[in-house]
PDB file of C-alpha atoms and ligand atoms in Angstrom:
ATOM      1  CA  UNK A  16     143.148 -39.558  29.089  1.00 42.00           C
ATOM      2  CA  UNK A  17     145.186 -41.946  31.107  1.00 44.00           C
ATOM      3  CA  UNK A  18     145.102 -45.661  31.491  1.00 43.00           C
ATOM      4  CA  UNK A  19     143.022 -45.517  34.635  1.00 39.00           C
ATOM      5  CA  UNK A  20     140.215 -43.641  32.867  1.00 47.00           C
ATOM      6  CA  UNK A  21     139.981 -46.400  30.300  1.00 43.00           C
ATOM      7  CA  UNK A  22     140.019 -49.117  32.880  1.00 37.00           C
ATOM      8  CA  UNK A  23     137.292 -47.467  34.930  1.00 36.00           C
ATOM      9  CA  UNK A  24     135.000 -47.536  31.932  1.00 37.00           C
ATOM     10  CA  UNK A  25     135.353 -51.199  31.030  1.00 35.00           C
ATOM     11  CA  UNK A  26     132.550 -53.199  29.478  1.00 34.00           C
ATOM     12  CA  UNK A  27     131.780 -53.658  25.817  1.00 34.00           C
ATOM     13  CA  UNK A  28     129.145 -50.980  25.409  1.00 35.00           C
ATOM     14  CA  UNK A  29     131.098 -47.862  26.174  1.00 40.00           C
ATOM     15  CA  UNK A  30     134.497 -46.481  25.402  1.00 44.00           C
ATOM     16  CA  UNK A  31     136.059 -43.179  26.236  1.00 44.00           C
ATOM     17  CA  UNK A  32     135.967 -40.401  23.686  1.00 40.00           C
ATOM     18  CA  UNK A  33     139.127 -38.853  25.051  1.00 43.00           C
ATOM     19  CA  UNK A  34     137.117 -35.663  25.594  1.00 34.00           C
ATOM     20  CA  UNK A  35     136.232 -36.459  29.164  1.00 36.00           C
ATOM     21  CA  UNK A  36     132.941 -38.183  28.410  1.00 34.00           C
ATOM     22  CA  UNK A  37     131.640 -41.500  27.311  1.00 34.00           C
ATOM     23  CA  UNK A  38     130.436 -42.603  23.953  1.00 39.00           C
ATOM     24  CA  UNK A  39     128.219 -45.555  23.408  1.00 44.00           C
ATOM     25  CA  UNK A  40     128.768 -47.915  20.569  1.00 52.00           C
ATOM     26  CA  UNK A  41     125.423 -48.442  18.810  1.00 49.00           C
ATOM     27  CA  UNK A  42     123.994 -51.816  19.763  1.00 49.00           C
ATOM     28  CA  UNK A  43     123.370 -52.972  16.202  1.00 63.00           C
ATOM     29  CA  UNK A  44     125.786 -55.895  16.240  1.00 70.00           C
ATOM     30  CA  UNK A  45     124.447 -58.797  14.260  1.00 84.00           C
ATOM     31  CA  UNK A  46     125.267 -62.487  14.551  1.00 88.00           C
ATOM     32  CA  UNK A  47     127.977 -63.921  12.362  1.00 87.00           C
ATOM     33  CA  UNK A  48     126.937 -65.413   9.039  1.00 85.00           C
ATOM     34  CA  UNK A  49     127.535 -69.065   8.208  1.00 82.00           C
ATOM     35  CA  UNK A  50     129.536 -68.143   5.112  1.00 80.00           C
ATOM     36  CA  UNK A  51     133.146 -69.133   4.767  1.00 85.00           C
ATOM     37  CA  UNK A  52     135.215 -67.027   7.095  1.00 95.00           C
ATOM     38  CA  UNK A  53     138.694 -65.666   6.655  1.00 98.00           C
ATOM     39  CA  UNK A  54     141.163 -67.493   8.891  1.00 98.00           C
ATOM     40  CA  UNK A  55     143.947 -65.310  10.209  1.00 98.00           C
ATOM     41  CA  UNK A  56     146.796 -66.906  12.109  1.00 98.00           C
ATOM     42  CA  UNK A  57     149.037 -64.491  13.956  1.00 98.00           C
ATOM     43  CA  UNK A  58     152.584 -65.751  13.442  1.00 98.00           C
ATOM     44  CA  UNK A  59     153.993 -62.831  15.406  1.00 97.00           C
ATOM     45  CA  UNK A  60     152.481 -59.885  17.278  1.00 96.00           C
ATOM     46  CA  UNK A  61     155.422 -57.807  18.472  1.00 95.00           C
ATOM     47  CA  UNK A  62     157.144 -54.607  17.428  1.00 94.00           C
ATOM     48  CA  UNK A  63     160.847 -54.199  16.659  1.00 93.00           C
ATOM     49  CA  UNK A  64     163.191 -55.506  19.287  1.00 85.00           C
ATOM     50  CA  UNK A  65     165.197 -58.640  19.725  1.00 83.00           C
ATOM     51  CA  UNK A  66     163.497 -61.517  21.506  1.00 85.00           C
ATOM     52  CA  UNK A  67     165.365 -62.390  24.661  1.00 88.00           C
ATOM     53  CA  UNK A  68     166.395 -66.033  24.764  1.00 83.00           C
ATOM     54  CA  UNK A  69     165.421 -66.351  28.429  1.00 88.00           C
ATOM     55  CA  UNK A  70     161.996 -64.707  27.933  1.00 88.00           C
ATOM     56  CA  UNK A  71     159.703 -67.102  26.059  1.00 84.00           C
ATOM     57  CA  UNK A  72     156.878 -64.588  26.419  1.00 83.00           C
ATOM     58  CA  UNK A  73     158.616 -62.112  24.095  1.00 90.00           C
ATOM     59  CA  UNK A  74     156.609 -61.648  20.921  1.00 93.00           C
ATOM     60  CA  UNK A  75     157.837 -62.484  17.438  1.00 96.00           C
ATOM     61  CA  UNK A  76     157.774 -59.749  14.822  1.00 97.00           C
ATOM     62  CA  UNK A  77     154.288 -58.984  13.494  1.00 98.00           C
ATOM     63  CA  UNK A  78     153.220 -61.371  10.742  1.00 98.00           C
ATOM     64  CA  UNK A  79     149.975 -63.043   9.691  1.00 98.00           C
ATOM     65  CA  UNK A  80     149.020 -66.098   7.652  1.00 98.00           C
ATOM     66  CA  UNK A  81     145.713 -65.830   5.764  1.00 98.00           C
ATOM     67  CA  UNK A  82     143.706 -68.999   5.043  1.00 98.00           C
ATOM     68  CA  UNK A  83     146.952 -70.981   5.161  1.00 97.00           C
ATOM     69  CA  UNK A  84     147.847 -69.450   1.769  1.00 97.00           C
ATOM     70  CA  UNK A  85     149.101 -65.899   2.022  1.00 98.00           C
ATOM     71  CA  UNK A  86     151.590 -64.307   4.418  1.00 98.00           C
ATOM     72  CA  UNK A  87     151.890 -60.622   5.263  1.00 98.00           C
ATOM     73  CA  UNK A  88     155.353 -59.622   6.544  1.00 98.00           C
ATOM     74  CA  UNK A  89     157.871 -62.234   7.598  1.00 98.00           C
ATOM     75  CA  UNK A  90     161.153 -62.291   9.484  1.00 98.00           C
ATOM     76  CA  UNK A  91     163.286 -65.132  10.887  1.00 97.00           C
ATOM     77  CA  UNK A  92     161.495 -64.712  14.236  1.00 96.00           C
ATOM     78  CA  UNK A  93     158.380 -66.398  12.790  1.00 97.00           C
ATOM     79  CA  UNK A  94     160.047 -69.210  10.867  1.00 97.00           C
ATOM     80  CA  UNK A  95     159.352 -71.666  13.683  1.00 96.00           C
ATOM     81  CA  UNK A  96     155.610 -70.894  13.431  1.00 97.00           C
ATOM     82  CA  UNK A  97     155.225 -72.579  10.053  1.00 98.00           C
ATOM     83  CA  UNK A  98     155.481 -76.286   9.325  1.00 96.00           C
ATOM     84  CA  UNK A  99     158.632 -77.539   7.649  1.00 94.00           C
ATOM     85  CA  UNK A 100     158.450 -77.110   3.882  1.00 94.00           C
ATOM     86  CA  UNK A 101     155.439 -74.776   3.950  1.00 97.00           C
ATOM     87  CA  UNK A 102     155.390 -72.270   1.100  1.00 97.00           C
ATOM     88  CA  UNK A 103     152.659 -69.666   0.676  1.00 98.00           C
ATOM     89  CA  UNK A 104     151.040 -68.640  -2.581  1.00 98.00           C
ATOM     90  CA  UNK A 105     152.178 -65.113  -1.927  1.00 98.00           C
ATOM     91  CA  UNK A 106     154.165 -63.039   0.524  1.00 98.00           C
ATOM     92  CA  UNK A 107     153.182 -59.390   0.933  1.00 98.00           C
ATOM     93  CA  UNK A 108     155.350 -56.823   2.654  1.00 98.00           C
ATOM     94  CA  UNK A 109     154.010 -53.687   4.273  1.00 98.00           C
ATOM     95  CA  UNK A 110     157.352 -51.872   4.310  1.00 98.00           C
ATOM     96  CA  UNK A 111     161.092 -52.380   4.555  1.00 98.00           C
ATOM     97  CA  UNK A 112     161.693 -52.082   8.304  1.00 98.00           C
ATOM     98  CA  UNK A 113     163.624 -55.056   9.637  1.00 97.00           C
ATOM     99  CA  UNK A 114     160.822 -56.182  11.938  1.00 97.00           C
ATOM    100  CA  UNK A 115     158.614 -56.775   8.851  1.00 98.00           C
ATOM    101  CA  UNK A 116     160.912 -57.487   5.932  1.00 98.00           C
ATOM    102  CA  UNK A 117     163.875 -59.812   5.830  1.00 98.00           C
ATOM    103  CA  UNK A 118     165.355 -60.818   2.456  1.00 98.00           C
ATOM    104  CA  UNK A 119     166.900 -64.083   3.716  1.00 98.00           C
ATOM    105  CA  UNK A 120     163.674 -65.278   5.379  1.00 98.00           C
ATOM    106  CA  UNK A 121     161.683 -64.275   2.281  1.00 98.00           C
ATOM    107  CA  UNK A 122     163.892 -66.441   0.070  1.00 98.00           C
ATOM    108  CA  UNK A 123     163.716 -69.429   2.451  1.00 98.00           C
ATOM    109  CA  UNK A 124     159.917 -69.207   2.566  1.00 98.00           C
ATOM    110  CA  UNK A 125     159.823 -69.857  -1.213  1.00 98.00           C
ATOM    111  CA  UNK A 126     156.578 -67.988  -1.917  1.00 98.00           C
ATOM    112  CA  UNK A 127     155.228 -68.220  -5.454  1.00 97.00           C
ATOM    113  CA  UNK A 128     155.422 -64.423  -5.590  1.00 98.00           C
ATOM    114  CA  UNK A 129     156.413 -61.501  -3.381  1.00 98.00           C
ATOM    115  CA  UNK A 130     154.395 -58.285  -3.512  1.00 98.00           C
ATOM    116  CA  UNK A 131     155.702 -55.008  -2.136  1.00 98.00           C
ATOM    117  CA  UNK A 132     155.475 -51.302  -2.766  1.00 98.00           C
ATOM    118  CA  UNK A 133     156.727 -50.062  -6.120  1.00 98.00           C
ATOM    119  CA  UNK A 134     158.468 -47.189  -4.326  1.00 98.00           C
ATOM    120  CA  UNK A 135     161.173 -49.475  -2.925  1.00 98.00           C
ATOM    121  CA  UNK A 136     161.070 -52.451  -5.267  1.00 98.00           C
ATOM    122  CA  UNK A 137     164.464 -51.824  -6.859  1.00 98.00           C
ATOM    123  CA  UNK A 138     166.149 -51.942  -3.457  1.00 98.00           C
ATOM    124  CA  UNK A 139     164.200 -55.080  -2.522  1.00 98.00           C
ATOM    125  CA  UNK A 140     165.052 -56.862  -5.775  1.00 98.00           C
ATOM    126  CA  UNK A 141     168.753 -56.241  -5.183  1.00 98.00           C
ATOM    127  CA  UNK A 142     168.601 -57.450  -1.574  1.00 98.00           C
ATOM    128  CA  UNK A 143     166.403 -60.495  -2.200  1.00 98.00           C
ATOM    129  CA  UNK A 144     168.289 -61.648  -5.301  1.00 98.00           C
ATOM    130  CA  UNK A 145     171.638 -61.325  -3.584  1.00 98.00           C
ATOM    131  CA  UNK A 146     170.319 -63.251  -0.566  1.00 98.00           C
ATOM    132  CA  UNK A 147     169.031 -65.986  -2.905  1.00 98.00           C
ATOM    133  CA  UNK A 148     172.479 -66.240  -4.493  1.00 98.00           C
ATOM    134  CA  UNK A 149     174.212 -66.437  -1.115  1.00 98.00           C
ATOM    135  CA  UNK A 150     171.806 -69.124   0.113  1.00 98.00           C
ATOM    136  CA  UNK A 151     171.927 -70.953  -3.247  1.00 98.00           C
ATOM    137  CA  UNK A 152     168.141 -70.893  -3.409  1.00 98.00           C
ATOM    138  CA  UNK A 153     165.859 -69.817  -6.258  1.00 97.00           C
ATOM    139  CA  UNK A 154     165.057 -66.105  -6.420  1.00 96.00           C
ATOM    140  CA  UNK A 155     161.321 -65.541  -6.025  1.00 96.00           C
ATOM    141  CA  UNK A 156     159.254 -63.452  -8.406  1.00 98.00           C
ATOM    142  CA  UNK A 157     158.895 -59.913  -7.004  1.00 98.00           C
ATOM    143  CA  UNK A 158     155.943 -57.791  -8.107  1.00 98.00           C
ATOM    144  CA  UNK A 159     155.266 -54.078  -7.505  1.00 98.00           C
ATOM    145  CA  UNK A 160     152.187 -52.655  -5.836  1.00 98.00           C
ATOM    146  CA  UNK A 161     150.821 -49.176  -6.258  1.00 98.00           C
ATOM    147  CA  UNK A 162     148.455 -47.654  -3.732  1.00 98.00           C
ATOM    148  CA  UNK A 163     144.980 -48.949  -4.610  1.00 98.00           C
ATOM    149  CA  UNK A 164     146.172 -52.084  -6.434  1.00 98.00           C
ATOM    150  CA  UNK A 165     143.986 -55.082  -5.718  1.00 98.00           C
ATOM    151  CA  UNK A 166     145.429 -58.569  -6.161  1.00 98.00           C
ATOM    152  CA  UNK A 167     143.056 -61.540  -6.366  1.00 98.00           C
ATOM    153  CA  UNK A 168     143.844 -65.061  -5.211  1.00 96.00           C
ATOM    154  CA  UNK A 169     140.681 -67.004  -5.948  1.00 95.00           C
ATOM    155  CA  UNK A 170     138.237 -66.067  -3.189  1.00 96.00           C
ATOM    156  CA  UNK A 171     140.649 -63.731  -1.360  1.00 98.00           C
ATOM    157  CA  UNK A 172     141.855 -60.326  -2.461  1.00 98.00           C
ATOM    158  CA  UNK A 173     144.357 -57.922  -0.979  1.00 98.00           C
ATOM    159  CA  UNK A 174     144.244 -54.203  -1.719  1.00 98.00           C
ATOM    160  CA  UNK A 175     147.234 -51.978  -0.985  1.00 98.00           C
ATOM    161  CA  UNK A 176     146.341 -48.894   1.040  1.00 98.00           C
ATOM    162  CA  UNK A 177     148.788 -46.272   2.294  1.00 98.00           C
ATOM    163  CA  UNK A 178     149.962 -46.244   5.898  1.00 98.00           C
ATOM    164  CA  UNK A 179     151.109 -43.276   7.968  1.00 98.00           C
ATOM    165  CA  UNK A 180     154.635 -44.445   8.598  1.00 98.00           C
ATOM    166  CA  UNK A 181     158.172 -43.773   7.405  1.00 97.00           C
ATOM    167  CA  UNK A 182     161.476 -45.511   6.850  1.00 98.00           C
ATOM    168  CA  UNK A 183     164.892 -43.966   6.207  1.00 97.00           C
ATOM    169  CA  UNK A 184     163.944 -43.893   2.521  1.00 97.00           C
ATOM    170  CA  UNK A 185     161.644 -40.871   2.358  1.00 97.00           C
ATOM    171  CA  UNK A 186     160.374 -41.984  -1.051  1.00 97.00           C
ATOM    172  CA  UNK A 187     159.099 -45.277   0.300  1.00 98.00           C
ATOM    173  CA  UNK A 188     155.307 -45.361   0.586  1.00 98.00           C
ATOM    174  CA  UNK A 189     154.547 -47.836   3.341  1.00 98.00           C
ATOM    175  CA  UNK A 190     151.425 -49.954   2.944  1.00 98.00           C
ATOM    176  CA  UNK A 191     148.640 -51.681   4.828  1.00 98.00           C
ATOM    177  CA  UNK A 192     146.242 -54.216   3.366  1.00 98.00           C
ATOM    178  CA  UNK A 193     142.485 -54.488   3.003  1.00 98.00           C
ATOM    179  CA  UNK A 194     141.740 -58.216   2.926  1.00 98.00           C
ATOM    180  CA  UNK A 195     138.434 -59.251   1.372  1.00 98.00           C
ATOM    181  CA  UNK A 196     136.796 -62.646   1.141  1.00 97.00           C
ATOM    182  CA  UNK A 197     133.117 -62.702   0.221  1.00 95.00           C
ATOM    183  CA  UNK A 198     131.421 -60.276   2.599  1.00 95.00           C
ATOM    184  CA  UNK A 199     134.350 -60.302   5.020  1.00 97.00           C
ATOM    185  CA  UNK A 200     136.396 -57.078   4.859  1.00 97.00           C
ATOM    186  CA  UNK A 201     139.313 -56.908   7.279  1.00 98.00           C
ATOM    187  CA  UNK A 202     141.839 -54.072   7.425  1.00 98.00           C
ATOM    188  CA  UNK A 203     145.329 -55.137   8.496  1.00 98.00           C
ATOM    189  CA  UNK A 204     146.710 -51.847   9.736  1.00 98.00           C
ATOM    190  CA  UNK A 205     150.381 -51.921  10.683  1.00 97.00           C
ATOM    191  CA  UNK A 206     152.664 -49.983  10.917  1.00 97.00           C
ATOM    192  CA  UNK A 207     150.687 -46.765  11.016  1.00 98.00           C
ATOM    193  CA  UNK A 208     149.847 -43.733  13.108  1.00 97.00           C
ATOM    194  CA  UNK A 209     146.063 -43.808  12.770  1.00 96.00           C
ATOM    195  CA  UNK A 210     144.324 -44.444   9.448  1.00 96.00           C
ATOM    196  CA  UNK A 211     145.383 -42.004   6.687  1.00 96.00           C
ATOM    197  CA  UNK A 212     142.553 -40.429   4.731  1.00 95.00           C
ATOM    198  CA  UNK A 213     143.551 -42.021   1.413  1.00 95.00           C
ATOM    199  CA  UNK A 214     143.433 -45.434   3.091  1.00 96.00           C
ATOM    200  CA  UNK A 215     139.987 -44.513   4.387  1.00 93.00           C
ATOM    201  CA  UNK A 216     138.858 -43.620   0.868  1.00 93.00           C
ATOM    202  CA  UNK A 217     140.144 -46.839  -0.685  1.00 92.00           C
ATOM    203  CA  UNK A 218     138.747 -49.051   2.076  1.00 91.00           C
ATOM    204  CA  UNK A 219     135.468 -47.063   1.868  1.00 90.00           C
ATOM    205  CA  UNK A 220     135.514 -46.316   5.563  1.00 89.00           C
ATOM    206  CA  UNK A 221     135.783 -42.558   5.178  1.00 88.00           C
ATOM    207  CA  UNK A 222     132.402 -41.292   6.446  1.00 84.00           C
ATOM    208  CA  UNK A 223     132.362 -38.740   3.589  1.00 84.00           C
ATOM    209  CA  UNK A 224     132.219 -41.561   1.078  1.00 78.00           C
ATOM    210  CA  UNK A 225     129.674 -43.645   2.964  1.00 67.00           C
ATOM    211  CA  UNK A 226     128.821 -46.058   0.231  1.00 76.00           C
ATOM    212  CA  UNK A 227     129.538 -49.697  -0.348  1.00 82.00           C
ATOM    213  CA  UNK A 228     130.417 -52.180   2.296  1.00 90.00           C
ATOM    214  CA  UNK A 229     131.751 -51.269   5.704  1.00 94.00           C
ATOM    215  CA  UNK A 230     134.684 -52.984   7.371  1.00 96.00           C
ATOM    216  CA  UNK A 231     133.716 -56.172   9.176  1.00 96.00           C
ATOM    217  CA  UNK A 232     137.021 -56.747  10.920  1.00 97.00           C
ATOM    218  CA  UNK A 233     140.000 -54.745  12.095  1.00 98.00           C
ATOM    219  CA  UNK A 234     143.508 -55.772  13.051  1.00 98.00           C
ATOM    220  CA  UNK A 235     145.379 -52.666  14.091  1.00 98.00           C
ATOM    221  CA  UNK A 236     148.750 -51.996  15.494  1.00 97.00           C
ATOM    222  CA  UNK A 237     149.156 -50.755  19.024  1.00 93.00           C
ATOM    223  CA  UNK A 238     152.855 -50.191  19.381  1.00 92.00           C
ATOM    224  CA  UNK A 239     152.052 -48.119  22.436  1.00 89.00           C
ATOM    225  CA  UNK A 240     149.797 -49.245  25.260  1.00 83.00           C
ATOM    226  CA  UNK A 241     147.019 -47.262  26.855  1.00 78.00           C
ATOM    227  CA  UNK A 242     149.309 -44.873  28.686  1.00 69.00           C
ATOM    228  CA  UNK A 243     151.577 -43.780  25.933  1.00 72.00           C
ATOM    229  CA  UNK A 244     149.759 -41.298  23.716  1.00 72.00           C
ATOM    230  CA  UNK A 245     152.521 -38.749  24.196  1.00 80.00           C
ATOM    231  CA  UNK A 246     155.264 -41.084  23.124  1.00 86.00           C
ATOM    232  CA  UNK A 247     157.262 -39.715  20.174  1.00 89.00           C
ATOM    233  CA  UNK A 248     156.185 -42.705  18.084  1.00 90.00           C
ATOM    234  CA  UNK A 249     152.707 -41.207  17.757  1.00 90.00           C
ATOM    235  CA  UNK A 250     153.664 -39.750  14.323  1.00 93.00           C
ATOM    236  CA  UNK A 251     154.315 -43.225  12.962  1.00 96.00           C
ATOM    237  CA  UNK A 252     152.488 -45.638  15.246  1.00 95.00           C
ATOM    238  CA  UNK A 253     149.237 -46.045  17.133  1.00 94.00           C
ATOM    239  CA  UNK A 254     148.448 -46.403  20.808  1.00 91.00           C
ATOM    240  CA  UNK A 255     145.613 -48.467  22.172  1.00 88.00           C
ATOM    241  CA  UNK A 256     143.824 -45.157  22.754  1.00 87.00           C
ATOM    242  CA  UNK A 257     144.163 -44.386  19.026  1.00 92.00           C
ATOM    243  CA  UNK A 258     142.688 -47.776  18.193  1.00 93.00           C
ATOM    244  CA  UNK A 259     139.756 -47.198  20.534  1.00 90.00           C
ATOM    245  CA  UNK A 260     139.067 -43.784  19.086  1.00 91.00           C
ATOM    246  CA  UNK A 261     139.274 -45.126  15.535  1.00 94.00           C
ATOM    247  CA  UNK A 262     136.836 -47.925  16.339  1.00 94.00           C
ATOM    248  CA  UNK A 263     134.473 -45.544  18.024  1.00 91.00           C
ATOM    249  CA  UNK A 264     134.390 -43.169  15.074  1.00 92.00           C
ATOM    250  CA  UNK A 265     133.971 -45.925  12.475  1.00 93.00           C
ATOM    251  CA  UNK A 266     131.207 -47.527  14.504  1.00 92.00           C
ATOM    252  CA  UNK A 267     129.401 -44.230  15.009  1.00 90.00           C
ATOM    253  CA  UNK A 268     129.283 -43.673  11.245  1.00 91.00           C
ATOM    254  CA  UNK A 269     128.413 -47.246  10.359  1.00 91.00           C
ATOM    255  CA  UNK A 270     131.728 -47.883   8.623  1.00 94.00           C
ATOM    256  CA  UNK A 271     132.715 -50.766  10.889  1.00 95.00           C
ATOM    257  CA  UNK A 272     130.111 -53.465  11.397  1.00 94.00           C
ATOM    258  CA  UNK A 273     131.657 -56.576  12.917  1.00 95.00           C
ATOM    259  CA  UNK A 274     129.520 -59.566  13.831  1.00 95.00           C
ATOM    260  CA  UNK A 275     128.406 -59.728  17.417  1.00 92.00           C
ATOM    261  CA  UNK A 276     131.188 -60.482  19.868  1.00 90.00           C
ATOM    262  CA  UNK A 277     134.075 -60.043  17.454  1.00 94.00           C
ATOM    263  CA  UNK A 278     136.712 -57.768  18.996  1.00 93.00           C
ATOM    264  CA  UNK A 279     139.324 -55.600  17.320  1.00 95.00           C
ATOM    265  CA  UNK A 280     142.637 -57.411  17.456  1.00 96.00           C
ATOM    266  CA  UNK A 281     145.695 -55.379  18.301  1.00 95.00           C
ATOM    267  CA  UNK A 282     149.160 -56.410  17.235  1.00 96.00           C
ATOM    268  CA  UNK A 283     152.678 -54.958  16.908  1.00 96.00           C
ATOM    269  CA  UNK A 284     152.903 -54.411  20.638  1.00 93.00           C
ATOM    270  CA  UNK A 285     156.157 -52.994  21.908  1.00 90.00           C
ATOM    271  CA  UNK A 286     157.666 -54.831  24.825  1.00 84.00           C
ATOM    272  CA  UNK A 287     158.818 -51.617  26.452  1.00 81.00           C
ATOM    273  CA  UNK A 288     155.525 -49.737  25.993  1.00 82.00           C
ATOM    274  CA  UNK A 289     153.019 -52.337  27.170  1.00 77.00           C
ATOM    275  CA  UNK A 290     153.465 -52.885  30.844  1.00 64.00           C
ATOM    276  CA  UNK A 291     151.457 -56.091  30.910  1.00 54.00           C
ATOM    277  CA  UNK A 292     151.689 -58.190  27.740  1.00 50.00           C
ATOM    278  CA  UNK A 293     148.210 -59.667  28.029  1.00 51.00           C
ATOM    279  CA  UNK A 294     146.440 -57.255  30.297  1.00 53.00           C
ATOM    280  CA  UNK A 295     143.256 -58.654  31.760  1.00 56.00           C
ATOM    281  CA  UNK A 296     141.803 -55.182  31.971  1.00 65.00           C
ATOM    282  CA  UNK A 297     141.563 -54.347  28.285  1.00 68.00           C
ATOM    283  CA  UNK A 298     138.173 -52.962  27.273  1.00 74.00           C
ATOM    284  CA  UNK A 299     136.136 -55.869  25.867  1.00 77.00           C
ATOM    285  CA  UNK A 300     136.141 -54.549  22.314  1.00 86.00           C
ATOM    286  CA  UNK A 301     139.941 -54.833  22.193  1.00 87.00           C
ATOM    287  CA  UNK A 302     141.753 -58.134  22.222  1.00 91.00           C
ATOM    288  CA  UNK A 303     145.538 -58.240  22.208  1.00 91.00           C
ATOM    289  CA  UNK A 304     146.535 -60.949  19.761  1.00 94.00           C
ATOM    290  CA  UNK A 305     149.288 -63.356  20.719  1.00 93.00           C
ATOM    291  CA  UNK A 306     151.705 -65.401  18.686  1.00 96.00           C
ATOM    292  CA  UNK A 307     149.921 -68.480  17.355  1.00 97.00           C
ATOM    293  CA  UNK A 308     146.403 -67.095  17.847  1.00 97.00           C
ATOM    294  CA  UNK A 309     144.066 -68.209  15.086  1.00 98.00           C
ATOM    295  CA  UNK A 310     140.919 -66.191  14.411  1.00 97.00           C
ATOM    296  CA  UNK A 311     138.134 -66.810  11.897  1.00 97.00           C
ATOM    297  CA  UNK A 312     136.707 -63.488  10.758  1.00 97.00           C
ATOM    298  CA  UNK A 313     133.102 -63.783   9.590  1.00 96.00           C
ATOM    299  CA  UNK A 314     130.728 -61.287   8.080  1.00 94.00           C
ATOM    300  CA  UNK A 315     127.578 -60.280   9.966  1.00 92.00           C
ATOM    301  CA  UNK A 316     124.300 -61.677   8.657  1.00 89.00           C
TER     302      UNK A 316
HETATM  303 ZN1   ZN B  24     157.198 -52.455  12.882  1.00 50.06          ZN
HETATM  304 ZN1   ZN B  25     157.934 -49.888  10.715  1.00 50.06          ZN
END
């Protein structure tokens, strides 16, 4: 399936199956509830790659701020997105790639605690402590996460789920996060090639499990644009076509039930693989996030 096939389809009701036909998303979308939503501010929405000083449109590295309290992934590229002196309750890292994790920026952010995968915590402790010493700043508390661990912060919880991704350390298990607040259940899925089955089990979106609450929101990486399914990154990253197919499947099995009108937000877009940074022709169910975008995710009634 090429980009043109997607664009021809358009509209919010139908997306391509990739098998040459169309699939209709069931029209069971419900209005958003009045309950407290989860506010997600995108501090950065780009993939690895240096921002060019003469290109203000270049995206910062992917990072989000949840309810003005919790940050997922953080590099120096997003430091200007936070007010002076702001410190989150917690900083979570998905993995140790330099476009997500930066020891110096982590120390300067002064989070009350840093959470990251237990599989690489010894390396991180060494790097973060030595950066704290060099910068003459306090070393933050660093806590390990195992796959399936759920950490509660009052009305918000984050659960570590495995990603399909790799770093140079083959023993590092990279992570994504299921963010829950009341009936809002948002999966923050980067970096990953599709959704691994164990992640599907933990987030209860595997159609085999089919019990409990479905996802109500999805933020998924699209390192590649619509055209790039055959890019070598497919083993470790997703294309917009992968996101569409994932949404279609989850919707078909009732495992993704967003409130009416809420799109899937894509992030971690590669400058070299998206030919138009904010393409006006995206299918309606997909919205490319941009740096500084603030979204309130609500549960359906
Ligand atoms: Zn990345
Ligand atoms: Zn990565």
